[in-house]
Coordinates of N, CA and C in Angstrom, one line a residue:
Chain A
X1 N -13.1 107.5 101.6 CA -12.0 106.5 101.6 C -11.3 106.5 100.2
X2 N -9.9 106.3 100.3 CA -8.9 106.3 99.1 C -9.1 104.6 98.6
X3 N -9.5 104.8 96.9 CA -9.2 103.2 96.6 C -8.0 103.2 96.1
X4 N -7.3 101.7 95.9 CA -6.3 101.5 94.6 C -6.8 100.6 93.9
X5 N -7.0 100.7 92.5 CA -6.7 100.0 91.7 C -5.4 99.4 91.1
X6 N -5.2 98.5 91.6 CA -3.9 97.9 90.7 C -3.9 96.6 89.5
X7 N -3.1 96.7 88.9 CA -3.2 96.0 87.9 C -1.9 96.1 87.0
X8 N -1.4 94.7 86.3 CA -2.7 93.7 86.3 C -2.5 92.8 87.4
X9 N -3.8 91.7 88.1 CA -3.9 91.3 89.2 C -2.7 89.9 89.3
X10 N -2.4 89.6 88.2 CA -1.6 88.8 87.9 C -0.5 88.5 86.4
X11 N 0.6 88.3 86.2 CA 1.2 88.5 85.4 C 2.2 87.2 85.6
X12 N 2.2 86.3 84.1 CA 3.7 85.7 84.0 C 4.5 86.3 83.0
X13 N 6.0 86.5 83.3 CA 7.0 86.8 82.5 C 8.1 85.6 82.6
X14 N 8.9 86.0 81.6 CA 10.0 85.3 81.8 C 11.1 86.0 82.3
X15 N 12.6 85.2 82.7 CA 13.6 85.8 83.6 C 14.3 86.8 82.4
X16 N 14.4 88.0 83.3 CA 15.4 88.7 82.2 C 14.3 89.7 81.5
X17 N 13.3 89.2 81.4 CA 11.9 90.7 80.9 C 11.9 91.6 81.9
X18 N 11.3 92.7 81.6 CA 10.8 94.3 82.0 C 9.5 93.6 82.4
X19 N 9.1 94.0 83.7 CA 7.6 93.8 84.2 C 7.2 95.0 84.6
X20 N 6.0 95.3 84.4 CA 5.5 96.7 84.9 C 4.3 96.8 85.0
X21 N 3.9 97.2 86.3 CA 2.5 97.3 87.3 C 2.3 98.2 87.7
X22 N 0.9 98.9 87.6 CA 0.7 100.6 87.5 C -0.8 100.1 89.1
X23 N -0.7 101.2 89.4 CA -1.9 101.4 90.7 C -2.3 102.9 90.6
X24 N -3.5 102.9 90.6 CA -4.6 104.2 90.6 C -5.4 104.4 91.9
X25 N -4.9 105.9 91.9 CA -5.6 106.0 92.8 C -7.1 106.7 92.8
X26 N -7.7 106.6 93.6 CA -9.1 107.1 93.4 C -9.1 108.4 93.4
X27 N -8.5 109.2 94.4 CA -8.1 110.5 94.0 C -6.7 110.9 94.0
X28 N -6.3 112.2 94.0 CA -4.9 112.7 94.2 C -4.3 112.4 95.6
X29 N -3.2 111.5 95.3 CA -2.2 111.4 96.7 C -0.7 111.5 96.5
X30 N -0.6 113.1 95.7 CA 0.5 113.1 95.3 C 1.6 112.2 95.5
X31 N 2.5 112.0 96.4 CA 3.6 111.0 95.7 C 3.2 110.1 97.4
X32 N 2.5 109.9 98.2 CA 2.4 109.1 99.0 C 1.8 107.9 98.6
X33 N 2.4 107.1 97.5 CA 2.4 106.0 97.6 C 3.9 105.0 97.1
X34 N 3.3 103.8 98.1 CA 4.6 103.2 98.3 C 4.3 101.6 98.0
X35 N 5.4 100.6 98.0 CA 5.4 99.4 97.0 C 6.2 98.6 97.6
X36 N 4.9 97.2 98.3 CA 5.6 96.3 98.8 C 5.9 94.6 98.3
X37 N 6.7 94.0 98.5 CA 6.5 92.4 97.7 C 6.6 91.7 99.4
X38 N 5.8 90.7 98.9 CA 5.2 89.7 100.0 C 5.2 88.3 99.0
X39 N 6.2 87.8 99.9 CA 6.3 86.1 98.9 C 5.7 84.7 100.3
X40 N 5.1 84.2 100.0 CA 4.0 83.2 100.9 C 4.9 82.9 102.0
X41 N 4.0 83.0 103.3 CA 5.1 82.6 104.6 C 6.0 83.3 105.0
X42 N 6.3 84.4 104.2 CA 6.9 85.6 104.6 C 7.0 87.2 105.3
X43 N 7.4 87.4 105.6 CA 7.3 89.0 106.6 C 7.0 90.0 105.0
X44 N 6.1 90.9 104.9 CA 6.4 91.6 103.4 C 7.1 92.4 103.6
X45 N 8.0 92.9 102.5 CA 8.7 94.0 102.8 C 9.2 95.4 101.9
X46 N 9.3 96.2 102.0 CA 9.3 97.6 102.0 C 10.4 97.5 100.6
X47 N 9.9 97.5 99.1 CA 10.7 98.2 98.2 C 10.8 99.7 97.9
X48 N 9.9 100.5 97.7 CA 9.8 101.5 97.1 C 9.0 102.7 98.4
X49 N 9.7 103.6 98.9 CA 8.1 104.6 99.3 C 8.2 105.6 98.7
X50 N 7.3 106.7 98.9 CA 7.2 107.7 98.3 C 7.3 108.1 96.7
X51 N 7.2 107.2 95.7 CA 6.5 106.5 94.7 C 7.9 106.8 94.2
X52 N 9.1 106.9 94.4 CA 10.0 106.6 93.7 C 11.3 106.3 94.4
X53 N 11.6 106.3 95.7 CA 12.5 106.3 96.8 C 12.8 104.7 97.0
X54 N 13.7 104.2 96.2 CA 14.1 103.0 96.4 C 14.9 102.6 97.8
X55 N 13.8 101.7 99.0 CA 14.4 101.4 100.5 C 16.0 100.9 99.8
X56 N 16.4 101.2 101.3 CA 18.2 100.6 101.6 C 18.0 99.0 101.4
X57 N 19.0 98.7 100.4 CA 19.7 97.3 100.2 C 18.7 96.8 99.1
X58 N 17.7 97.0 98.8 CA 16.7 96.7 97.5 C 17.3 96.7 95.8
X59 N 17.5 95.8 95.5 CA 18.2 95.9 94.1 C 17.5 97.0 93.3
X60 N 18.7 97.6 92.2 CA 18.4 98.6 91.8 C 17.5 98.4 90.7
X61 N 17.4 96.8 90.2 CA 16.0 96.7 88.7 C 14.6 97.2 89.4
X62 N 14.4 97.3 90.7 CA 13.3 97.7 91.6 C 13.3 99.4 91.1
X63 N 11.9 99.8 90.7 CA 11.6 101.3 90.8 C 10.3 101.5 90.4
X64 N 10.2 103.1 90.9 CA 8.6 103.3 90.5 C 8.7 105.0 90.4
X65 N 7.8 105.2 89.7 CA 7.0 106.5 89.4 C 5.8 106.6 89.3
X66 N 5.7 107.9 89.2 CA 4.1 108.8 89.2 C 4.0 109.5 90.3
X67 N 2.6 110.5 90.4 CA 2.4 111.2 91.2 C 0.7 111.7 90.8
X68 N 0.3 111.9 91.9 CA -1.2 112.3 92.0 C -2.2 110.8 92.1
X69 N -2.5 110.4 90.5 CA -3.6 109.5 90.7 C -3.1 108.2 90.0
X70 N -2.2 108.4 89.2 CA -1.2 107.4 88.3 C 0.6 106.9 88.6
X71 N 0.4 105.8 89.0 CA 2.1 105.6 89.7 C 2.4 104.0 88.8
X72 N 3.6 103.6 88.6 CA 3.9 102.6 87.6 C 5.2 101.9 89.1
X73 N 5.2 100.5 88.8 CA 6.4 100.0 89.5 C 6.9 98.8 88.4
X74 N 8.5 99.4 88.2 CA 8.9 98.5 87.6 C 10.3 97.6 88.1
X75 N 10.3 96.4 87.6 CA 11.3 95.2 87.5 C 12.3 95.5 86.2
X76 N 13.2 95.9 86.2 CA 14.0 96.3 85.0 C 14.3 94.4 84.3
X77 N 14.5 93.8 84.8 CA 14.7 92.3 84.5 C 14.5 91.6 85.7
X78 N 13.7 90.6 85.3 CA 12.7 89.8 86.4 C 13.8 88.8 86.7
X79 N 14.0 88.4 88.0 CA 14.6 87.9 88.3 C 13.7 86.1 89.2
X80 N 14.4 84.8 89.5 CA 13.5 84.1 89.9 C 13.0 84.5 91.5
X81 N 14.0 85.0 92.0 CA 14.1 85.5 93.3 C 13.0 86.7 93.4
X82 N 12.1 87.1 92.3 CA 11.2 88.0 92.3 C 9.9 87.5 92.3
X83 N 9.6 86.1 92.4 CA 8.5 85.7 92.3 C 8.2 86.1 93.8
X84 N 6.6 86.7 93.7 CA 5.9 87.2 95.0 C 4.4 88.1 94.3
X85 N 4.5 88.6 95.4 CA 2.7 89.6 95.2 C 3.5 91.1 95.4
X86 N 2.9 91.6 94.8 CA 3.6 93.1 94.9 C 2.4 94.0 94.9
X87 N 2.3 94.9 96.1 CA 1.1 95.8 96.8 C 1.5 97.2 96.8
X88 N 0.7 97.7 95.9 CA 0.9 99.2 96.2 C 0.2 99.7 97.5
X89 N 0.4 101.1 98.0 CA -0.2 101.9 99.7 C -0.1 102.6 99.6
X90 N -1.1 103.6 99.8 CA -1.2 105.0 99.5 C -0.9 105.3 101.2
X91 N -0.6 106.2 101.5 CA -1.0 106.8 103.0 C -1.3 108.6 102.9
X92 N -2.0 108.9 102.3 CA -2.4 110.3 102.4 C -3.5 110.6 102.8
X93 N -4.5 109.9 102.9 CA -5.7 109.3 103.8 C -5.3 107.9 105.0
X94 N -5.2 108.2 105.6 CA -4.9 106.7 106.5 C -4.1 105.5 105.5
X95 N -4.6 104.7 105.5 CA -3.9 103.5 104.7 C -4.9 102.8 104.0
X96 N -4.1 102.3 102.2 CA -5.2 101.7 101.8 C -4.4 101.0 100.7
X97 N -4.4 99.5 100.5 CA -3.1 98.6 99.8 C -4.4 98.8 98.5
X98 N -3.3 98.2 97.2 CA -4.1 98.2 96.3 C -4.0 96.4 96.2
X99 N -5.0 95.7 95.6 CA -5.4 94.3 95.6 C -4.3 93.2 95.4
X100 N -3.3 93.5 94.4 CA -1.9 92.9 94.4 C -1.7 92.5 93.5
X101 N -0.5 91.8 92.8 CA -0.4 91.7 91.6 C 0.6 90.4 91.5
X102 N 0.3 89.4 91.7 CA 1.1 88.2 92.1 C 1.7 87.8 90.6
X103 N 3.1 87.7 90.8 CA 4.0 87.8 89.5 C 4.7 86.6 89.1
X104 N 4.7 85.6 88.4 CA 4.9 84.1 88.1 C 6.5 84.1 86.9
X105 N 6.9 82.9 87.0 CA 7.9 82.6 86.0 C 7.1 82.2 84.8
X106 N 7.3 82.6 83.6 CA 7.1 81.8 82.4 C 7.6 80.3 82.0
Chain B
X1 N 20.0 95.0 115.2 CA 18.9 94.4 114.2 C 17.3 94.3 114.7
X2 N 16.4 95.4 113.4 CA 15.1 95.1 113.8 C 14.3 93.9 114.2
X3 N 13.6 93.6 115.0 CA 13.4 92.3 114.6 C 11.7 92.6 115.5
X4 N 10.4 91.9 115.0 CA 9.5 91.9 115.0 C 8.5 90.7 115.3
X5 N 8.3 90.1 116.3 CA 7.7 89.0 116.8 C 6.0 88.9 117.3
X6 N 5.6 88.3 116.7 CA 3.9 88.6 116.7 C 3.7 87.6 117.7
X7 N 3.0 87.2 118.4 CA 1.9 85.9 119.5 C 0.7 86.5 120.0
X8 N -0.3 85.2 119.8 CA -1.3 85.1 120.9 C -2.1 84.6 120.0
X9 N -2.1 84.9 118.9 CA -3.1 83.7 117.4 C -3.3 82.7 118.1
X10 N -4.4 81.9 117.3 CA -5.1 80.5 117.8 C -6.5 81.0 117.5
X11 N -7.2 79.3 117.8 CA -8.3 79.2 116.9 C -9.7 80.2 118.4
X12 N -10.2 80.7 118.0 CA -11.4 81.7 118.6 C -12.9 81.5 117.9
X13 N -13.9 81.2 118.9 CA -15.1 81.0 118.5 C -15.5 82.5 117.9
X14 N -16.8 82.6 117.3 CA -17.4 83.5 116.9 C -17.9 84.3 118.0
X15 N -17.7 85.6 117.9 CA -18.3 85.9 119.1 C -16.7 86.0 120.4
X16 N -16.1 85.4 119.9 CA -15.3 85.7 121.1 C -13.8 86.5 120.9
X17 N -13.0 87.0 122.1 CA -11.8 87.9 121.9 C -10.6 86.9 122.3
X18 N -9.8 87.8 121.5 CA -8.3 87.3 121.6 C -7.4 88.9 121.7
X19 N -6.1 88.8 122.0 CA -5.2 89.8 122.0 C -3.8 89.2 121.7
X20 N -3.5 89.9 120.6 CA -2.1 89.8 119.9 C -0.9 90.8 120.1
X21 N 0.3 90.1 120.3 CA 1.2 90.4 121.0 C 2.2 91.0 120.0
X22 N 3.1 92.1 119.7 CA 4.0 91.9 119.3 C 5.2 92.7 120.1
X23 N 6.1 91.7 120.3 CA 7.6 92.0 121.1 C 8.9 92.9 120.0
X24 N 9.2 93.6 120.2 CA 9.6 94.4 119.5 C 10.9 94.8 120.1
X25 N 12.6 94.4 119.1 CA 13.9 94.8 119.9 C 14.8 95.1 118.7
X26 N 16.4 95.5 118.5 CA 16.8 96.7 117.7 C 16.5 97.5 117.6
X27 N 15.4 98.4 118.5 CA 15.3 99.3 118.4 C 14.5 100.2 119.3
X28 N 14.7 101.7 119.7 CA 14.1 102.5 120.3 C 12.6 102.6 120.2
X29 N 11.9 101.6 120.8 CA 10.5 101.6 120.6 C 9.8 102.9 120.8
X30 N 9.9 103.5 121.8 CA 9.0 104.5 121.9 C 9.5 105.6 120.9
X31 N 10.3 105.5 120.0 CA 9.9 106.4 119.0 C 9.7 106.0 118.0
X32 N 9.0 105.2 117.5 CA 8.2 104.5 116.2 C 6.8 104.5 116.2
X33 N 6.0 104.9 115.8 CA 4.9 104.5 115.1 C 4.6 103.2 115.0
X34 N 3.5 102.6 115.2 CA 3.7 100.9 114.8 C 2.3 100.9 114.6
X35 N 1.8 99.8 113.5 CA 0.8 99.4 112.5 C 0.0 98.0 113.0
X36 N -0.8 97.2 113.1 CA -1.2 96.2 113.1 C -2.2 95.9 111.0
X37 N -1.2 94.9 110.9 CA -2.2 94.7 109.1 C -1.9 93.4 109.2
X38 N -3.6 92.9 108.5 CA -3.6 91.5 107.9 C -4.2 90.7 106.6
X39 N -4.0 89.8 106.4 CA -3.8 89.2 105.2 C -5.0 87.7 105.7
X40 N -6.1 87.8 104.9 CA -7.3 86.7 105.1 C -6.5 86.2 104.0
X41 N -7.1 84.4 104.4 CA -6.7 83.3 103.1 C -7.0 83.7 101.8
X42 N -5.9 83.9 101.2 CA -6.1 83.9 99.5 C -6.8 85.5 99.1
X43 N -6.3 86.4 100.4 CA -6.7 87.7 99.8 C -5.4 88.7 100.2
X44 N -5.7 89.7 100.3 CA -4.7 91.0 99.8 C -4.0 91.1 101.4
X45 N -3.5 92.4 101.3 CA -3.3 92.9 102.6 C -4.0 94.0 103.2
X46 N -4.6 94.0 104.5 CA -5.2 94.5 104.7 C -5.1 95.6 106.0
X47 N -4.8 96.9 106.1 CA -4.1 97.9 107.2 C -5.8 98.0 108.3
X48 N -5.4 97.4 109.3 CA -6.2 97.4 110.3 C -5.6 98.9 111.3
X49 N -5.0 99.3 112.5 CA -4.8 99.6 113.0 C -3.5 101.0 112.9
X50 N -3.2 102.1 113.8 CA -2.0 102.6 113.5 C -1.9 103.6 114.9
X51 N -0.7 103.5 115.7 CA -0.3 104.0 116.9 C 0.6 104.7 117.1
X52 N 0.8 105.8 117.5 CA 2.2 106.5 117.3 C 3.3 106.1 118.2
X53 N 4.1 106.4 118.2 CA 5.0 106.3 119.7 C 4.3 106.8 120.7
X54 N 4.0 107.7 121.2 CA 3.2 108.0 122.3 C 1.8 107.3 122.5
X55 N 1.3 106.8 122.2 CA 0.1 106.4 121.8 C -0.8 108.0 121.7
X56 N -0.2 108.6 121.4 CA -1.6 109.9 121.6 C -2.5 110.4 120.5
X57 N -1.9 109.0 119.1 CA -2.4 109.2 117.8 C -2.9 107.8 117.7
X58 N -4.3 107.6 117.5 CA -4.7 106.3 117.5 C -5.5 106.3 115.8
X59 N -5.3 105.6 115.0 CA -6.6 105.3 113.7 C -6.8 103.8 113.5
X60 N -8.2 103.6 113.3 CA -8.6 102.0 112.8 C -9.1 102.4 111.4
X61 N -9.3 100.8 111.2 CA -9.7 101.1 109.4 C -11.0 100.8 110.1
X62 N -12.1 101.1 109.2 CA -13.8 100.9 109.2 C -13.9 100.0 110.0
X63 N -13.2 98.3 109.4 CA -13.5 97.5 109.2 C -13.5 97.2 110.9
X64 N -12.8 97.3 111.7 CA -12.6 96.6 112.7 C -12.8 97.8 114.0
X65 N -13.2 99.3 113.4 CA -13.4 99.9 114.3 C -14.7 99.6 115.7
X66 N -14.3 100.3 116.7 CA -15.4 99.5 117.8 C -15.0 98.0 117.9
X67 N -14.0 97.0 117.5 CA -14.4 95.9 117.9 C -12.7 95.7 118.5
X68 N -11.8 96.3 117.8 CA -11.0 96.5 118.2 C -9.7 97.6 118.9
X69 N -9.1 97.3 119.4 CA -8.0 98.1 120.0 C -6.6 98.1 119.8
X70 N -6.1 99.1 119.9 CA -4.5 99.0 119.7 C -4.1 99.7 120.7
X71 N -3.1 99.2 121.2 CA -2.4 99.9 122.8 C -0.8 99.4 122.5
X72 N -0.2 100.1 123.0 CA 1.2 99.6 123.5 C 2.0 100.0 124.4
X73 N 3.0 99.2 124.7 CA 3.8 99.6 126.1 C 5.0 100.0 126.3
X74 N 5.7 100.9 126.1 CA 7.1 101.3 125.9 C 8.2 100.9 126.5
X75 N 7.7 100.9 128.0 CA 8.6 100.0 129.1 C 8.6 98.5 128.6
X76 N 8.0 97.8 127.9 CA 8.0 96.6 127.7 C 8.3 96.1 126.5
X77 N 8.6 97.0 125.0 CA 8.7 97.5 124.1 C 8.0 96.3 123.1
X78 N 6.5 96.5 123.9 CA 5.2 95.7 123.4 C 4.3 96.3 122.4
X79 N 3.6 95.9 121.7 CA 2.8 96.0 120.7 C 1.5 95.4 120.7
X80 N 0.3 95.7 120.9 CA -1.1 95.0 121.2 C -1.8 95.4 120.4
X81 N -3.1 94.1 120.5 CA -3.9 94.4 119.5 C -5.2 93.3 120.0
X82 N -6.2 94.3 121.0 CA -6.9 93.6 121.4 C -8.3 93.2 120.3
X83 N -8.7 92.0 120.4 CA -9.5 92.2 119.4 C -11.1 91.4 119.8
X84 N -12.3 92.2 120.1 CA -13.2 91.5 120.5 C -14.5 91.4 119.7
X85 N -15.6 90.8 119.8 CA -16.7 90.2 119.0 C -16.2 89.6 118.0
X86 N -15.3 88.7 117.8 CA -14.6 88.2 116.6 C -15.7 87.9 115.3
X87 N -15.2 87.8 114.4 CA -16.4 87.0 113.1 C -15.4 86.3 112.3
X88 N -16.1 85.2 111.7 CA -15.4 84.6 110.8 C -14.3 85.2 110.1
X89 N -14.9 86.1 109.4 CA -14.2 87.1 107.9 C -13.1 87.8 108.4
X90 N -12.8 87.4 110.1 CA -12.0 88.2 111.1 C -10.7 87.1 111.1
X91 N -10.7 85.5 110.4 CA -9.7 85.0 109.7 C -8.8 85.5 109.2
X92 N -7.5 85.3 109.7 CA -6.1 85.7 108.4 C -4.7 85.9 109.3
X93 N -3.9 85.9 109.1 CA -2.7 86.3 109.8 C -2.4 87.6 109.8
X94 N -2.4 88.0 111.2 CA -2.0 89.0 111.9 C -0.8 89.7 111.6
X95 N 0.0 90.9 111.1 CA 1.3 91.6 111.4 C 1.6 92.5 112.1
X96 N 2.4 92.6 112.9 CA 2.8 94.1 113.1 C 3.9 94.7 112.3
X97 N 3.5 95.7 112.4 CA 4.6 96.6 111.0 C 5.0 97.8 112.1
X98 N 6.4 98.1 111.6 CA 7.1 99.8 112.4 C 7.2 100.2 111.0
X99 N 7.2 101.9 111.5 CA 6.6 102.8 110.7 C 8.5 103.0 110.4
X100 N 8.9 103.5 108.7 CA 10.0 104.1 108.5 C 9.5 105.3 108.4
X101 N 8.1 106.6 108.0 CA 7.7 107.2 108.5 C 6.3 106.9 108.1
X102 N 5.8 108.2 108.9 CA 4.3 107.8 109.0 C 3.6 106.7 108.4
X103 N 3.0 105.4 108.7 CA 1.9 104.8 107.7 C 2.8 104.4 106.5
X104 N 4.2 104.1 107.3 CA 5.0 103.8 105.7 C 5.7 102.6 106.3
X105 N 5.9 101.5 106.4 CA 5.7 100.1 107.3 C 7.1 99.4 106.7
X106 N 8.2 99.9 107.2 CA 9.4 99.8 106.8 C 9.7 98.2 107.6
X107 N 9.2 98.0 108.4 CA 9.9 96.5 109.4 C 8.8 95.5 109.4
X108 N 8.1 94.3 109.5 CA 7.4 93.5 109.7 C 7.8 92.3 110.5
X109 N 7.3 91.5 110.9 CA 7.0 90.6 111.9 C 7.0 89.3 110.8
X110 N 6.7 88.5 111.1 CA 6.5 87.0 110.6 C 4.9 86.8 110.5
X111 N 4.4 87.5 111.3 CA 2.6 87.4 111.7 C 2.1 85.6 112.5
X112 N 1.1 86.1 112.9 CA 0.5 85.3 113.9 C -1.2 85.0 113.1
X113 N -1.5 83.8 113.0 CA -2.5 83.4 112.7 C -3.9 83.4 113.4
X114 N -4.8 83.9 113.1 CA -6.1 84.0 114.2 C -7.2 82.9 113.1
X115 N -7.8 82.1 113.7 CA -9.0 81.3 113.4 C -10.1 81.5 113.5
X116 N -11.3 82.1 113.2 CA -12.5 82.3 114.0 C -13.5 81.3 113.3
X117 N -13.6 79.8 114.3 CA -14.4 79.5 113.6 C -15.1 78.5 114.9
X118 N -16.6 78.1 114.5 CA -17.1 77.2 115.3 C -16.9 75.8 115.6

């Protein structure tokens, strides 16, 4: 089985900072992983797949890189509307989220 | 417009089955992929299930293999998720997800709540 490591598990910034959250994988899953935000009571939903392919209608401060075992997702300026949990997913082995990274206002 | 509707949650003894529903419209069901994943109180998310459009591709995670099932129905552009020997730790809200491709869970549902408790 594929792990993720993500981190860090939690993070506060303020509005208008650079946030950035990296996920590891246990082994190589070249660019099949992908980057979801889930905010409480909500459907989650689909920012990033294929570790840098920003989904249709997702603001553009949303992005990510890497490939193999090392991928980064970043918030170019955090916005309030960004408070949520953000889950990395690998799919090159079946499916496996990494633990999540729930992201707070300062 | 996609849209993704989960039912059949509610509270289930230990030991016992339930089956979760999801209704699925916007779109050409039988050619989607569709996911069942859940999320226990105060933890992550978790990918349980994965069905092709045809059903002729079925995978469970570990965790719930042998106890559960995933079936669906094209003519009815339904989504199931039988689930039996329940256990506690089997707590959490239910989603179904459609695939934008493979195992890549472009649409979700609102989810449906399962209880397993005595």
């Amino acid at each position: 089985d594929i792990q993720m490591t993500q981190s860090p598990s939690s993070l506060s910034a303020s509005v208008g900072d650079r946030v950035t959250i990296t996920c590891q994988a246990s082994q190589g899953i070249s660019k099949y992983l992908h980057w979801y935000q889930h905010k409480p009571g909500k459907a989650p939903k689909l920012l990033i797949y294929d570790a840098s392919y920003l989904e249709t209608g997702v603001p553009s401060r949303f992005s990510g890189s890497g490939s193999g075992t090392d991928f980064t997702f970043t918030i170019s300026s955090l916005q309030p509307e960004d408070i949520a949990t953000y889950y990395c997913q690998q799919n090159d082995n079946l499916v496996t989220f990494g633990g999540g990274t729930k992201v707070e206002i300062k | 417009e996609v849209q993704l509707v989960e039912s059949g949650g509610g509270l289930v003894q230990p030991g016992g089955s339930l089956r979760l529903s999801c209704a699925a419209s916007g779109f050409t069901f039988s050619s989607y992929s569709m996911n069942w994943v859940r999320q226990a109180p105060g933890k992550g998310l978790e990918w349980l299930s994965y069905i092709s459009g045809s059903s002729s591709t079925i995978y469970y995670a570990d965790s719930v293999k042998g106890r559960f099932t995933i079936s669906r129905d094209n003519a009815k552009n339904s989504l199931y998720l039988q689930m039996n020997s329940l256990r506690d730790e089997d707590t959490a809200v239910y989603y179904c997800a459609r695939d934008l491709q493979q195992m890549v869970m472009g649409y979700w549902g609102q989810g449906t709540l399962v209880t397993v408790s005595s």
